[in-house]
Tab-separated table of C-alpha atoms in Angstrom:
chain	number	residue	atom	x	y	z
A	1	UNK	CA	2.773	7.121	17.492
A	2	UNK	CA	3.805	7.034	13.773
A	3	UNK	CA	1.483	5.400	11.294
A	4	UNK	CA	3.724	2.971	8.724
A	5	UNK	CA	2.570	2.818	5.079
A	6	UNK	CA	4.241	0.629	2.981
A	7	UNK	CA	4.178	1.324	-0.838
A	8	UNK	CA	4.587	-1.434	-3.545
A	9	UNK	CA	5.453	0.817	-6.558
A	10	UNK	CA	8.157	-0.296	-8.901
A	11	UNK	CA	7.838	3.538	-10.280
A	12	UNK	CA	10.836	5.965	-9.448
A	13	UNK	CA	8.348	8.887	-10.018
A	14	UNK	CA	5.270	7.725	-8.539
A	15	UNK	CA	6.876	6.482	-5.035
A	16	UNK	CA	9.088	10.287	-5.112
A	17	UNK	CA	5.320	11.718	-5.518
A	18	UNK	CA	4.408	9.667	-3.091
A	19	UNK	CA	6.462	10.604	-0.706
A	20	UNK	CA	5.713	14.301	-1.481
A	21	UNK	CA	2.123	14.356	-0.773
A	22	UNK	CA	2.330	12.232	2.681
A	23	UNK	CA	4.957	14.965	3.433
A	24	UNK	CA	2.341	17.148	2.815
A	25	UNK	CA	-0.446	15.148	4.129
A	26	UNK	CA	0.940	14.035	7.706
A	27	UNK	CA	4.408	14.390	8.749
A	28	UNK	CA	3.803	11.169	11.166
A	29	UNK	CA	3.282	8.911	8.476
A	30	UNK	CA	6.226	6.642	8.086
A	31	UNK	CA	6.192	5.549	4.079
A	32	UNK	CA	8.080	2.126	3.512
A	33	UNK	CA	8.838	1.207	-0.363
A	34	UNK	CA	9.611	-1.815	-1.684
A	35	UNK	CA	10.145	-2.001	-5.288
A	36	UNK	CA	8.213	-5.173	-6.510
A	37	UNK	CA	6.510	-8.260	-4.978
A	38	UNK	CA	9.161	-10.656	-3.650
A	39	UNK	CA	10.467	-7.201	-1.794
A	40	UNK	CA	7.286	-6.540	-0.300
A	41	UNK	CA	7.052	-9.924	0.691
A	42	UNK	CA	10.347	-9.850	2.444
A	43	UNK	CA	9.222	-6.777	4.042
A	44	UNK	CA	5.935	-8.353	5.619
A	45	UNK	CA	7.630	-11.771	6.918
A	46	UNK	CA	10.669	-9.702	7.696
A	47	UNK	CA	12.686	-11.460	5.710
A	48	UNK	CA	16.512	-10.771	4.521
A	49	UNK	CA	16.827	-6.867	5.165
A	50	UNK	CA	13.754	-6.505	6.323
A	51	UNK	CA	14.544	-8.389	10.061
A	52	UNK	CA	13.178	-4.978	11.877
A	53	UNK	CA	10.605	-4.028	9.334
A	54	UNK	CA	7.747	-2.669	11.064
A	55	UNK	CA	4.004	-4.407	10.435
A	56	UNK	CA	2.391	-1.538	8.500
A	57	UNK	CA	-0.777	-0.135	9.470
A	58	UNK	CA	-1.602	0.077	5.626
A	59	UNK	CA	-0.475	-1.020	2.138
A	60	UNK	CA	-0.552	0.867	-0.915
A	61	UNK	CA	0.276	-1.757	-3.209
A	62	UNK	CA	0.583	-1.189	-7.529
A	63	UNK	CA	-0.786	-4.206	-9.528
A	64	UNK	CA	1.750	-4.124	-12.472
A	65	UNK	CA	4.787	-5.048	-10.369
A	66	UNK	CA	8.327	-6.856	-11.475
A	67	UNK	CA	8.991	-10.160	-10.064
A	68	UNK	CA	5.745	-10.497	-8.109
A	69	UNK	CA	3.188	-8.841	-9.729
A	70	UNK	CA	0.234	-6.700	-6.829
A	71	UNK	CA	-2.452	-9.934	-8.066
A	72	UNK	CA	0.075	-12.369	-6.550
A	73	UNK	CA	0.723	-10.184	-3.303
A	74	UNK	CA	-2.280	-9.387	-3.028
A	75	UNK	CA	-3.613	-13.152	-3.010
A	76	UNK	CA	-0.397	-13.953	-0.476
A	77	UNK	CA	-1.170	-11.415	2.038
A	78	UNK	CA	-4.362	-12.312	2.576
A	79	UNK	CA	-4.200	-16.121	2.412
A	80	UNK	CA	-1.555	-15.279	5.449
A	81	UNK	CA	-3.220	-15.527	9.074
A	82	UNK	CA	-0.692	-13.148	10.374
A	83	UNK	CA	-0.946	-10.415	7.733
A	84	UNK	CA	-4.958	-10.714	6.477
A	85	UNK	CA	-6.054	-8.162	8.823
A	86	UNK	CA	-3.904	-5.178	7.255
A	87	UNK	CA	-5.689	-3.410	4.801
A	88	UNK	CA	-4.666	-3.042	1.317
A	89	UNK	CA	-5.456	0.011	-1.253
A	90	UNK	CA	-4.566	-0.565	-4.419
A	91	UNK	CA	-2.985	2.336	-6.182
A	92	UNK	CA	-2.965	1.835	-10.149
A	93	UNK	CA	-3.155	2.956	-13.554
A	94	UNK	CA	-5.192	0.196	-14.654
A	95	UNK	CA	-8.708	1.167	-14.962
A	96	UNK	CA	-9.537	-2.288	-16.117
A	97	UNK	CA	-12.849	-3.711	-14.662
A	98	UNK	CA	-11.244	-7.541	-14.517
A	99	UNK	CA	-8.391	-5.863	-12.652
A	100	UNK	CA	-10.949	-4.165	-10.411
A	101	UNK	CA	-13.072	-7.281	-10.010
A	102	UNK	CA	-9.975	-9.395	-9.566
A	103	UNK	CA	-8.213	-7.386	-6.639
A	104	UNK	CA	-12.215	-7.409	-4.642
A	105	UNK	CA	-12.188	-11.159	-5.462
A	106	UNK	CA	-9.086	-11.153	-3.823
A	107	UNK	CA	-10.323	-9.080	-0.703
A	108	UNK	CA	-9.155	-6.152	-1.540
A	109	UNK	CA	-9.704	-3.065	0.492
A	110	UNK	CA	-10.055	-0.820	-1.912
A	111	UNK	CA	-9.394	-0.039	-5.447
A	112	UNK	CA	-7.841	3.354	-6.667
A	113	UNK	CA	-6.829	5.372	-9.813
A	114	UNK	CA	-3.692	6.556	-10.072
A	115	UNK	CA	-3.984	9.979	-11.547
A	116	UNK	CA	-1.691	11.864	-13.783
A	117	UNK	CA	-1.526	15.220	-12.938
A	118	UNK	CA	0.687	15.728	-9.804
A	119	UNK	CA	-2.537	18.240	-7.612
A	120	UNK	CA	-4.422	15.449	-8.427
A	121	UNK	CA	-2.434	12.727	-7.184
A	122	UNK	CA	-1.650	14.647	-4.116
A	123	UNK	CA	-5.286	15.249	-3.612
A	124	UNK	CA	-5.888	11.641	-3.318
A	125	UNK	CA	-2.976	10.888	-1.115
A	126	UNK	CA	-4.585	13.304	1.115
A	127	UNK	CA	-8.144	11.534	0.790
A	128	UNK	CA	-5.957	8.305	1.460
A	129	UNK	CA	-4.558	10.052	5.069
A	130	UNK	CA	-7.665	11.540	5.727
A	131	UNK	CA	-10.008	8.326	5.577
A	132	UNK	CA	-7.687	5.583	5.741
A	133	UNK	CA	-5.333	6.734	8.676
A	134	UNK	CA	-7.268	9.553	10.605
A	135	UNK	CA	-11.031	8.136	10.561
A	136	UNK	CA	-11.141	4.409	10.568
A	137	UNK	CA	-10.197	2.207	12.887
A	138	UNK	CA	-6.630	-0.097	12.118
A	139	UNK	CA	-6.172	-3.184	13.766
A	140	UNK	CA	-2.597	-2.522	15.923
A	141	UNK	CA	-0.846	-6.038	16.527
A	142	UNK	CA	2.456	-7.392	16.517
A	143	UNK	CA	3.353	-9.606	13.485
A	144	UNK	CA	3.960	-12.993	15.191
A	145	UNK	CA	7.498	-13.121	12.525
């Protein structure tokens, strides 16, 4: 059974590495992108295009986002009965500690560097497959959209 990630990177580049390393990582890893926070949004109540999204198992969501920034999302998602119970990694550049406290405040599941160098970033999209989606546990339910 594929595993869906969905990505909130507004970032050409990053969501094309992205895409790359889960390639790399686990070919049954289904990787969803929505551009910004009103997409992902859409996505998750399976809204406008998004009728058949699938609930993701996952979301890798950035913080610096148009529209919606990943604080906003972030706060929405799990202020949502239906969604709450999907976890959420946040994949950034911002290495700020309000930004980090901010996103736990906000129940984040975890909080993650984006790095720079492309071995490194695939290195953690593998850490990402190997703990988030082969070792622990994800809640499987039907969104009730």
């Amino acid at each position: 059974m594929p595993m869906h990630v969905l990505l909130v990177e507004d970032s050409p580049g990053d969501v094309r590495l992205t895409q790359e390393a889960f390639r790399e990582a686990n070919r049954s890893i289904r990787l969803h992108v929505a551009t910004d926070g009103v997409e992902a949004m859409a996505f998750l109540r399976h809204e406008g295009g998004h009728v058949d999204a699938p609930r993701p198992d996952i979301i890798l969501l950035d913080l610096n986002l148009p529209r919606m920034d990943g604080r906003e999302v972030l706060a929405k998602i799990k202020a949502d009965e239906d969604l709450k119970t999907i976890p959420i990694v946040i994949l950034t550049t911002s290495d700020s500690e309000t930004d980090i406290v901010r996103s736990y405040q906000l129940h984040a599941n975890c909080y993650l560097n984006k790095p720079v160098q492309f071995e490194e970033f695939e290195s953690l999209v593998k850490s990402i497959n190997d703990f988030w989606l082969t070792k622990v546990k994800l809640p499987r339910q039907e969104s009730s959209g």
